[in-house]
């Protein structure tokens, strides 16, 4: 099988378990959603390759939160772009969460990928959503940059009552980065 590997502490457990199965003789090929997951998989003996045109049989990832309608917030790990590409390429998409991820309603989250328009992106988001957004910073206080060289814009100032509508609004807004996406 061709298997997509997610990113984060939950996906890490999946990769470790998969590596154990590979050591026992399971034959798979994997595509990783982050450099961290690629390293972990390779160290565990999993063959990691680039995503091919033939897609994936299954992808397994974690999530930051899930609501009663099984809608998800993802992206806290900063691997959203590759996670979305891998998820879209997989015939089956499995998300693993523990009980701590269940929320009665989701909170905001947005990843921006266009540095040229970064400030305009935040302004547009704020205008369209009436929510406050800020670019994520790392432990050193500098802007957090993803594996793909993207910035991450986060908003957590209120619950999302209609995350599906928000996701659609962002997807259909030409002013927002074409590869940007609501996490909801
Ligand atoms: C990575 O970008 C994220 O989407 C993760 O899958 C998500 O943040 C869950 O991470 P944990 O399993 O570490 O909570």
JSON list of C-alpha atoms and ligand atoms in Angstrom, two decimals:
[
{"chain": "A", "resi": 1, "resn": "UNK", "atom": "CA", "xyz": [0.00, 0.00, 0.00]},
{"chain": "A", "resi": 2, "resn": "UNK", "atom": "CA", "xyz": [0.92, 3.63, -0.43]},
{"chain": "A", "resi": 3, "resn": "UNK", "atom": "CA", "xyz": [0.40, 5.33, 2.93]},
{"chain": "A", "resi": 4, "resn": "UNK", "atom": "CA", "xyz": [0.27, 9.03, 3.81]},
{"chain": "A", "resi": 5, "resn": "UNK", "atom": "CA", "xyz": [1.87, 9.88, 7.13]},
{"chain": "A", "resi": 6, "resn": "UNK", "atom": "CA", "xyz": [0.48, 12.78, 9.15]},
{"chain": "A", "resi": 7, "resn": "UNK", "atom": "CA", "xyz": [2.27, 15.15, 11.47]},
{"chain": "A", "resi": 8, "resn": "UNK", "atom": "CA", "xyz": [2.06, 15.76, 15.21]},
{"chain": "A", "resi": 9, "resn": "UNK", "atom": "CA", "xyz": [2.25, 13.80, 18.44]},
{"chain": "A", "resi": 10, "resn": "UNK", "atom": "CA", "xyz": [-0.68, 11.54, 17.55]},
{"chain": "A", "resi": 11, "resn": "UNK", "atom": "CA", "xyz": [0.53, 10.77, 14.04]},
{"chain": "A", "resi": 12, "resn": "UNK", "atom": "CA", "xyz": [3.90, 10.02, 15.62]},
{"chain": "A", "resi": 13, "resn": "UNK", "atom": "CA", "xyz": [2.35, 7.05, 17.45]},
{"chain": "A", "resi": 14, "resn": "UNK", "atom": "CA", "xyz": [0.89, 5.81, 14.17]},
{"chain": "A", "resi": 15, "resn": "UNK", "atom": "CA", "xyz": [4.27, 6.06, 12.44]},
{"chain": "A", "resi": 16, "resn": "UNK", "atom": "CA", "xyz": [5.99, 4.21, 15.28]},
{"chain": "A", "resi": 17, "resn": "UNK", "atom": "CA", "xyz": [3.36, 1.47, 15.12]},
{"chain": "A", "resi": 18, "resn": "UNK", "atom": "CA", "xyz": [3.65, 1.26, 11.35]},
{"chain": "A", "resi": 19, "resn": "UNK", "atom": "CA", "xyz": [7.44, 0.99, 11.62]},
{"chain": "A", "resi": 20, "resn": "UNK", "atom": "CA", "xyz": [6.98, -1.93, 13.97]},
{"chain": "A", "resi": 21, "resn": "UNK", "atom": "CA", "xyz": [4.75, -3.63, 11.41]},
{"chain": "A", "resi": 22, "resn": "UNK", "atom": "CA", "xyz": [7.34, -2.98, 8.69]},
{"chain": "A", "resi": 23, "resn": "UNK", "atom": "CA", "xyz": [10.00, -4.60, 10.85]},
{"chain": "A", "resi": 24, "resn": "UNK", "atom": "CA", "xyz": [7.69, -7.59, 11.04]},
{"chain": "A", "resi": 25, "resn": "UNK", "atom": "CA", "xyz": [7.57, -7.81, 7.26]},
{"chain": "A", "resi": 26, "resn": "UNK", "atom": "CA", "xyz": [4.82, -5.46, 6.10]},
{"chain": "A", "resi": 27, "resn": "UNK", "atom": "CA", "xyz": [5.66, -3.92, 2.72]},
{"chain": "A", "resi": 28, "resn": "UNK", "atom": "CA", "xyz": [4.47, -0.35, 2.17]},
{"chain": "A", "resi": 29, "resn": "UNK", "atom": "CA", "xyz": [5.60, 2.90, 0.62]},
{"chain": "A", "resi": 30, "resn": "UNK", "atom": "CA", "xyz": [4.93, 6.13, 2.48]},
{"chain": "A", "resi": 31, "resn": "UNK", "atom": "CA", "xyz": [4.60, 9.84, 1.78]},
{"chain": "A", "resi": 32, "resn": "UNK", "atom": "CA", "xyz": [5.22, 12.16, 4.73]},
{"chain": "A", "resi": 33, "resn": "UNK", "atom": "CA", "xyz": [3.49, 15.46, 5.47]},
{"chain": "A", "resi": 34, "resn": "UNK", "atom": "CA", "xyz": [6.51, 16.99, 7.21]},
{"chain": "A", "resi": 35, "resn": "UNK", "atom": "CA", "xyz": [10.25, 16.65, 7.50]},
{"chain": "A", "resi": 36, "resn": "UNK", "atom": "CA", "xyz": [9.80, 15.47, 11.10]},
{"chain": "A", "resi": 37, "resn": "UNK", "atom": "CA", "xyz": [7.47, 12.65, 10.07]},
{"chain": "A", "resi": 38, "resn": "UNK", "atom": "CA", "xyz": [9.74, 11.73, 7.17]},
{"chain": "A", "resi": 39, "resn": "UNK", "atom": "CA", "xyz": [12.73, 11.44, 9.52]},
{"chain": "A", "resi": 40, "resn": "UNK", "atom": "CA", "xyz": [10.80, 9.40, 12.06]},
{"chain": "A", "resi": 41, "resn": "UNK", "atom": "CA", "xyz": [9.54, 7.03, 9.38]},
{"chain": "A", "resi": 42, "resn": "UNK", "atom": "CA", "xyz": [12.92, 6.63, 7.72]},
{"chain": "A", "resi": 43, "resn": "UNK", "atom": "CA", "xyz": [14.59, 5.92, 11.07]},
{"chain": "A", "resi": 44, "resn": "UNK", "atom": "CA", "xyz": [11.93, 3.28, 11.64]},
{"chain": "A", "resi": 45, "resn": "UNK", "atom": "CA", "xyz": [12.71, 1.56, 8.36]},
{"chain": "A", "resi": 46, "resn": "UNK", "atom": "CA", "xyz": [9.71, 2.84, 6.39]},
{"chain": "A", "resi": 47, "resn": "UNK", "atom": "CA", "xyz": [10.38, 3.64, 2.73]},
{"chain": "A", "resi": 48, "resn": "UNK", "atom": "CA", "xyz": [9.50, 7.34, 2.29]},
{"chain": "A", "resi": 49, "resn": "UNK", "atom": "CA", "xyz": [9.10, 8.80, -1.16]},
{"chain": "A", "resi": 50, "resn": "UNK", "atom": "CA", "xyz": [7.60, 11.84, -2.86]},
{"chain": "A", "resi": 51, "resn": "UNK", "atom": "CA", "xyz": [3.94, 11.89, -3.74]},
{"chain": "A", "resi": 52, "resn": "UNK", "atom": "CA", "xyz": [3.39, 10.39, -7.16]},
{"chain": "A", "resi": 53, "resn": "UNK", "atom": "CA", "xyz": [0.63, 10.81, -9.70]},
{"chain": "A", "resi": 54, "resn": "UNK", "atom": "CA", "xyz": [-0.85, 7.47, -8.65]},
{"chain": "A", "resi": 55, "resn": "UNK", "atom": "CA", "xyz": [-1.94, 8.89, -5.28]},
{"chain": "A", "resi": 56, "resn": "UNK", "atom": "CA", "xyz": [-2.24, 7.06, -1.98]},
{"chain": "A", "resi": 57, "resn": "UNK", "atom": "CA", "xyz": [-4.33, 4.19, -0.72]},
{"chain": "A", "resi": 58, "resn": "UNK", "atom": "CA", "xyz": [-4.73, 5.68, 2.74]},
{"chain": "A", "resi": 59, "resn": "UNK", "atom": "CA", "xyz": [-3.52, 8.61, 4.82]},
{"chain": "A", "resi": 60, "resn": "UNK", "atom": "CA", "xyz": [-3.53, 8.75, 8.61]},
{"chain": "A", "resi": 61, "resn": "UNK", "atom": "CA", "xyz": [-3.21, 12.01, 10.53]},
{"chain": "A", "resi": 62, "resn": "UNK", "atom": "CA", "xyz": [-4.13, 13.73, 13.76]},
{"chain": "A", "resi": 63, "resn": "UNK", "atom": "CA", "xyz": [-6.23, 16.82, 14.44]},
{"chain": "A", "resi": 64, "resn": "UNK", "atom": "CA", "xyz": [-6.29, 19.68, 16.91]},
{"chain": "A", "resi": 65, "resn": "UNK", "atom": "CA", "xyz": [-9.99, 19.42, 17.63]},
{"chain": "A", "resi": 66, "resn": "UNK", "atom": "CA", "xyz": [-13.14, 17.75, 16.36]},
{"chain": "A", "resi": 67, "resn": "UNK", "atom": "CA", "xyz": [-16.74, 18.86, 16.84]},
{"chain": "A", "resi": 68, "resn": "UNK", "atom": "CA", "xyz": [-19.92, 16.73, 17.12]},
{"chain": "A", "resi": 69, "resn": "UNK", "atom": "CA", "xyz": [-20.36, 16.91, 13.30]},
{"chain": "A", "resi": 70, "resn": "UNK", "atom": "CA", "xyz": [-16.82, 15.46, 12.90]},
{"chain": "A", "resi": 71, "resn": "UNK", "atom": "CA", "xyz": [-15.50, 18.70, 11.46]},
{"chain": "A", "resi": 72, "resn": "UNK", "atom": "CA", "xyz": [-11.82, 19.25, 12.24]},
{"chain": "A", "resi": 73, "resn": "UNK", "atom": "CA", "xyz": [-9.35, 21.94, 13.10]},
{"chain": "A", "resi": 74, "resn": "UNK", "atom": "CA", "xyz": [-5.89, 21.02, 11.87]},
{"chain": "A", "resi": 75, "resn": "UNK", "atom": "CA", "xyz": [-2.60, 22.78, 11.37]},
{"chain": "A", "resi": 76, "resn": "UNK", "atom": "CA", "xyz": [-1.28, 23.38, 14.87]},
{"chain": "A", "resi": 77, "resn": "UNK", "atom": "CA", "xyz": [1.79, 21.36, 13.90]},
{"chain": "A", "resi": 78, "resn": "UNK", "atom": "CA", "xyz": [2.53, 23.74, 11.02]},
{"chain": "A", "resi": 79, "resn": "UNK", "atom": "CA", "xyz": [2.25, 21.12, 8.28]},
{"chain": "A", "resi": 80, "resn": "UNK", "atom": "CA", "xyz": [-1.13, 22.10, 6.88]},
{"chain": "A", "resi": 81, "resn": "UNK", "atom": "CA", "xyz": [-0.25, 22.47, 3.21]},
{"chain": "A", "resi": 82, "resn": "UNK", "atom": "CA", "xyz": [1.31, 19.03, 2.84]},
{"chain": "A", "resi": 83, "resn": "UNK", "atom": "CA", "xyz": [-1.38, 17.54, 5.05]},
{"chain": "A", "resi": 84, "resn": "UNK", "atom": "CA", "xyz": [-4.05, 18.84, 2.70]},
{"chain": "A", "resi": 85, "resn": "UNK", "atom": "CA", "xyz": [-2.23, 17.61, -0.40]},
{"chain": "A", "resi": 86, "resn": "UNK", "atom": "CA", "xyz": [-1.71, 14.16, 1.08]},
{"chain": "A", "resi": 87, "resn": "UNK", "atom": "CA", "xyz": [-5.30, 13.96, 2.35]},
{"chain": "A", "resi": 88, "resn": "UNK", "atom": "CA", "xyz": [-6.66, 14.95, -1.06]},
{"chain": "A", "resi": 89, "resn": "UNK", "atom": "CA", "xyz": [-4.51, 12.28, -2.72]},
{"chain": "A", "resi": 90, "resn": "UNK", "atom": "CA", "xyz": [-5.66, 9.44, -0.50]},
{"chain": "A", "resi": 91, "resn": "UNK", "atom": "CA", "xyz": [-8.49, 7.05, -1.29]},
{"chain": "A", "resi": 92, "resn": "UNK", "atom": "CA", "xyz": [-9.14, 6.74, 2.46]},
{"chain": "A", "resi": 93, "resn": "UNK", "atom": "CA", "xyz": [-8.41, 9.41, 5.06]},
{"chain": "A", "resi": 94, "resn": "UNK", "atom": "CA", "xyz": [-8.25, 8.42, 8.71]},
{"chain": "A", "resi": 95, "resn": "UNK", "atom": "CA", "xyz": [-7.94, 10.91, 11.56]},
{"chain": "A", "resi": 96, "resn": "UNK", "atom": "CA", "xyz": [-6.87, 9.72, 14.98]},
{"chain": "A", "resi": 97, "resn": "UNK", "atom": "CA", "xyz": [-7.82, 11.77, 18.05]},
{"chain": "A", "resi": 98, "resn": "UNK", "atom": "CA", "xyz": [-8.07, 11.11, 21.75]},
{"chain": "A", "resi": 99, "resn": "UNK", "atom": "CA", "xyz": [-10.98, 12.25, 23.89]},
{"chain": "A", "resi": 100, "resn": "UNK", "atom": "CA", "xyz": [-9.21, 15.51, 24.72]},
{"chain": "A", "resi": 101, "resn": "UNK", "atom": "CA", "xyz": [-9.71, 16.68, 21.13]},
{"chain": "A", "resi": 102, "resn": "UNK", "atom": "CA", "xyz": [-13.52, 16.59, 21.27]},
{"chain": "A", "resi": 103, "resn": "UNK", "atom": "CA", "xyz": [-14.97, 20.13, 21.44]},
{"chain": "A", "resi": 104, "resn": "UNK", "atom": "CA", "xyz": [-18.62, 21.25, 21.45]},
{"chain": "A", "resi": 105, "resn": "UNK", "atom": "CA", "xyz": [-17.61, 23.86, 18.87]},
{"chain": "A", "resi": 106, "resn": "UNK", "atom": "CA", "xyz": [-14.43, 24.58, 16.95]},
{"chain": "A", "resi": 107, "resn": "UNK", "atom": "CA", "xyz": [-12.14, 27.56, 17.39]},
{"chain": "A", "resi": 108, "resn": "UNK", "atom": "CA", "xyz": [-10.39, 29.45, 14.61]},
{"chain": "A", "resi": 109, "resn": "UNK", "atom": "CA", "xyz": [-7.29, 28.59, 12.64]},
{"chain": "A", "resi": 110, "resn": "UNK", "atom": "CA", "xyz": [-5.92, 29.69, 9.31]},
{"chain": "A", "resi": 111, "resn": "UNK", "atom": "CA", "xyz": [-2.71, 29.12, 7.40]},
{"chain": "A", "resi": 112, "resn": "UNK", "atom": "CA", "xyz": [-1.42, 31.75, 5.01]},
{"chain": "A", "resi": 113, "resn": "UNK", "atom": "CA", "xyz": [1.12, 30.94, 2.34]},
{"chain": "A", "resi": 114, "resn": "UNK", "atom": "CA", "xyz": [1.69, 34.18, 0.51]},
{"chain": "A", "resi": 115, "resn": "UNK", "atom": "CA", "xyz": [4.42, 36.29, 2.12]},
{"chain": "A", "resi": 116, "resn": "UNK", "atom": "CA", "xyz": [4.01, 39.12, -0.37]},
{"chain": "A", "resi": 117, "resn": "UNK", "atom": "CA", "xyz": [0.45, 39.77, 0.69]},
{"chain": "A", "resi": 118, "resn": "UNK", "atom": "CA", "xyz": [0.82, 38.68, 4.29]},
{"chain": "A", "resi": 119, "resn": "UNK", "atom": "CA", "xyz": [-0.45, 41.85, 5.97]},
{"chain": "A", "resi": 120, "resn": "UNK", "atom": "CA", "xyz": [-3.27, 42.21, 3.48]},
{"chain": "A", "resi": 121, "resn": "UNK", "atom": "CA", "xyz": [-4.19, 38.59, 4.13]},
{"chain": "A", "resi": 122, "resn": "UNK", "atom": "CA", "xyz": [-4.58, 39.24, 7.85]},
{"chain": "A", "resi": 123, "resn": "UNK", "atom": "CA", "xyz": [-6.62, 42.37, 7.18]},
{"chain": "A", "resi": 124, "resn": "UNK", "atom": "CA", "xyz": [-8.90, 40.58, 4.74]},
{"chain": "A", "resi": 125, "resn": "UNK", "atom": "CA", "xyz": [-9.42, 37.72, 7.13]},
{"chain": "A", "resi": 126, "resn": "UNK", "atom": "CA", "xyz": [-10.23, 40.07, 9.99]},
{"chain": "A", "resi": 127, "resn": "UNK", "atom": "CA", "xyz": [-12.71, 42.01, 7.86]},
{"chain": "A", "resi": 128, "resn": "UNK", "atom": "CA", "xyz": [-14.44, 38.92, 6.53]},
{"chain": "A", "resi": 129, "resn": "UNK", "atom": "CA", "xyz": [-14.64, 37.03, 9.82]},
{"chain": "A", "resi": 130, "resn": "UNK", "atom": "CA", "xyz": [-14.68, 39.74, 12.51]},
{"chain": "A", "resi": 131, "resn": "UNK", "atom": "CA", "xyz": [-12.00, 37.68, 14.20]},
{"chain": "A", "resi": 132, "resn": "UNK", "atom": "CA", "xyz": [-8.48, 38.69, 15.23]},
{"chain": "A", "resi": 133, "resn": "UNK", "atom": "CA", "xyz": [-5.64, 36.92, 13.43]},
{"chain": "A", "resi": 134, "resn": "UNK", "atom": "CA", "xyz": [-1.90, 36.97, 14.18]},
{"chain": "A", "resi": 135, "resn": "UNK", "atom": "CA", "xyz": [1.05, 35.29, 12.58]},
{"chain": "A", "resi": 136, "resn": "UNK", "atom": "CA", "xyz": [2.45, 32.47, 14.68]},
{"chain": "A", "resi": 137, "resn": "UNK", "atom": "CA", "xyz": [5.86, 32.99, 16.23]},
{"chain": "A", "resi": 138, "resn": "UNK", "atom": "CA", "xyz": [8.45, 30.43, 17.29]},
{"chain": "A", "resi": 139, "resn": "UNK", "atom": "CA", "xyz": [10.13, 30.07, 20.68]},
{"chain": "A", "resi": 140, "resn": "UNK", "atom": "CA", "xyz": [12.67, 32.72, 19.64]},
{"chain": "A", "resi": 141, "resn": "UNK", "atom": "CA", "xyz": [9.89, 35.23, 18.95]},
{"chain": "A", "resi": 142, "resn": "UNK", "atom": "CA", "xyz": [10.55, 35.22, 15.21]},
{"chain": "A", "resi": 143, "resn": "UNK", "atom": "CA", "xyz": [7.86, 34.30, 12.65]},
{"chain": "A", "resi": 144, "resn": "UNK", "atom": "CA", "xyz": [7.25, 30.57, 12.52]},
{"chain": "A", "resi": 145, "resn": "UNK", "atom": "CA", "xyz": [8.05, 29.21, 9.05]},
{"chain": "A", "resi": 146, "resn": "UNK", "atom": "CA", "xyz": [6.70, 25.87, 7.89]},
{"chain": "A", "resi": 147, "resn": "UNK", "atom": "CA", "xyz": [8.64, 23.16, 6.04]},
{"chain": "A", "resi": 148, "resn": "UNK", "atom": "CA", "xyz": [7.29, 24.68, 2.83]},
{"chain": "A", "resi": 149, "resn": "UNK", "atom": "CA", "xyz": [8.38, 28.20, 3.75]},
{"chain": "A", "resi": 150, "resn": "UNK", "atom": "CA", "xyz": [4.92, 29.41, 4.71]},
{"chain": "A", "resi": 151, "resn": "UNK", "atom": "CA", "xyz": [3.72, 31.63, 7.52]},
{"chain": "A", "resi": 152, "resn": "UNK", "atom": "CA", "xyz": [0.91, 30.47, 9.80]},
{"chain": "A", "resi": 153, "resn": "UNK", "atom": "CA", "xyz": [-1.92, 32.79, 10.83]},
{"chain": "A", "resi": 154, "resn": "UNK", "atom": "CA", "xyz": [-3.85, 31.74, 13.93]},
{"chain": "A", "resi": 155, "resn": "UNK", "atom": "CA", "xyz": [-7.08, 32.96, 15.42]},
{"chain": "A", "resi": 156, "resn": "UNK", "atom": "CA", "xyz": [-8.48, 31.56, 18.60]},
{"chain": "A", "resi": 157, "resn": "UNK", "atom": "CA", "xyz": [-10.52, 34.43, 19.88]},
{"chain": "A", "resi": 158, "resn": "UNK", "atom": "CA", "xyz": [-13.92, 32.79, 19.63]},
{"chain": "A", "resi": 159, "resn": "UNK", "atom": "CA", "xyz": [-15.74, 29.63, 18.78]},
{"chain": "A", "resi": 160, "resn": "UNK", "atom": "CA", "xyz": [-16.65, 28.98, 15.14]},
{"chain": "A", "resi": 161, "resn": "UNK", "atom": "CA", "xyz": [-20.41, 28.56, 14.96]},
{"chain": "A", "resi": 162, "resn": "UNK", "atom": "CA", "xyz": [-20.38, 27.78, 11.24]},
{"chain": "A", "resi": 163, "resn": "UNK", "atom": "CA", "xyz": [-16.92, 26.44, 10.34]},
{"chain": "A", "resi": 164, "resn": "UNK", "atom": "CA", "xyz": [-18.12, 25.02, 7.03]},
{"chain": "A", "resi": 165, "resn": "UNK", "atom": "CA", "xyz": [-19.32, 28.44, 5.86]},
{"chain": "A", "resi": 166, "resn": "UNK", "atom": "CA", "xyz": [-16.07, 30.02, 7.01]},
{"chain": "A", "resi": 167, "resn": "UNK", "atom": "CA", "xyz": [-14.02, 27.40, 5.14]},
{"chain": "A", "resi": 168, "resn": "UNK", "atom": "CA", "xyz": [-16.05, 28.00, 1.98]},
{"chain": "A", "resi": 169, "resn": "UNK", "atom": "CA", "xyz": [-15.75, 31.78, 2.29]},
{"chain": "A", "resi": 170, "resn": "UNK", "atom": "CA", "xyz": [-11.96, 31.52, 2.54]},
{"chain": "A", "resi": 171, "resn": "UNK", "atom": "CA", "xyz": [-11.75, 29.04, -0.33]},
{"chain": "A", "resi": 172, "resn": "UNK", "atom": "CA", "xyz": [-13.81, 31.29, -2.58]},
{"chain": "A", "resi": 173, "resn": "UNK", "atom": "CA", "xyz": [-12.09, 34.59, -1.73]},
{"chain": "A", "resi": 174, "resn": "UNK", "atom": "CA", "xyz": [-9.76, 35.64, -4.54]},
{"chain": "A", "resi": 175, "resn": "UNK", "atom": "CA", "xyz": [-8.03, 38.10, -2.19]},
{"chain": "A", "resi": 176, "resn": "UNK", "atom": "CA", "xyz": [-6.86, 35.26, 0.02]},
{"chain": "A", "resi": 177, "resn": "UNK", "atom": "CA", "xyz": [-3.92, 33.03, -0.94]},
{"chain": "A", "resi": 178, "resn": "UNK", "atom": "CA", "xyz": [-4.90, 30.39, -3.44]},
{"chain": "A", "resi": 179, "resn": "UNK", "atom": "CA", "xyz": [-3.29, 27.70, -1.30]},
{"chain": "A", "resi": 180, "resn": "UNK", "atom": "CA", "xyz": [-4.58, 29.17, 1.94]},
{"chain": "A", "resi": 181, "resn": "UNK", "atom": "CA", "xyz": [-7.24, 27.26, 3.77]},
{"chain": "A", "resi": 182, "resn": "UNK", "atom": "CA", "xyz": [-9.42, 27.37, 6.75]},
{"chain": "A", "resi": 183, "resn": "UNK", "atom": "CA", "xyz": [-8.48, 24.65, 9.16]},
{"chain": "A", "resi": 184, "resn": "UNK", "atom": "CA", "xyz": [-12.13, 24.06, 9.91]},
{"chain": "B", "resi": 1, "resn": "LIG", "atom": "C1", "xyz": [-0.12, 19.20, 12.02]},
{"chain": "B", "resi": 1, "resn": "LIG", "atom": "O1", "xyz": [-0.01, 20.30, 11.19]},
{"chain": "B", "resi": 1, "resn": "LIG", "atom": "C2", "xyz": [-1.46, 19.13, 12.65]},
{"chain": "B", "resi": 1, "resn": "LIG", "atom": "O2", "xyz": [-2.51, 19.18, 11.76]},
{"chain": "B", "resi": 1, "resn": "LIG", "atom": "C3", "xyz": [-1.58, 17.96, 13.57]},
{"chain": "B", "resi": 1, "resn": "LIG", "atom": "O3", "xyz": [-2.10, 16.84, 12.94]},
{"chain": "B", "resi": 1, "resn": "LIG", "atom": "C4", "xyz": [-2.45, 18.39, 14.68]},
{"chain": "B", "resi": 1, "resn": "LIG", "atom": "O4", "xyz": [-1.92, 19.61, 15.15]},
{"chain": "B", "resi": 1, "resn": "LIG", "atom": "C5", "xyz": [-2.53, 17.37, 15.79]},
{"chain": "B", "resi": 1, "resn": "LIG", "atom": "O5", "xyz": [-1.32, 17.30, 16.46]},
{"chain": "B", "resi": 1, "resn": "LIG", "atom": "P1", "xyz": [-1.20, 16.45, 17.79]},
{"chain": "B", "resi": 1, "resn": "LIG", "atom": "O6", "xyz": [-1.48, 15.03, 17.45]},
{"chain": "B", "resi": 1, "resn": "LIG", "atom": "O7", "xyz": [0.22, 16.68, 18.24]},
{"chain": "B", "resi": 1, "resn": "LIG", "atom": "O8", "xyz": [-2.17, 17.00, 18.78]}
]
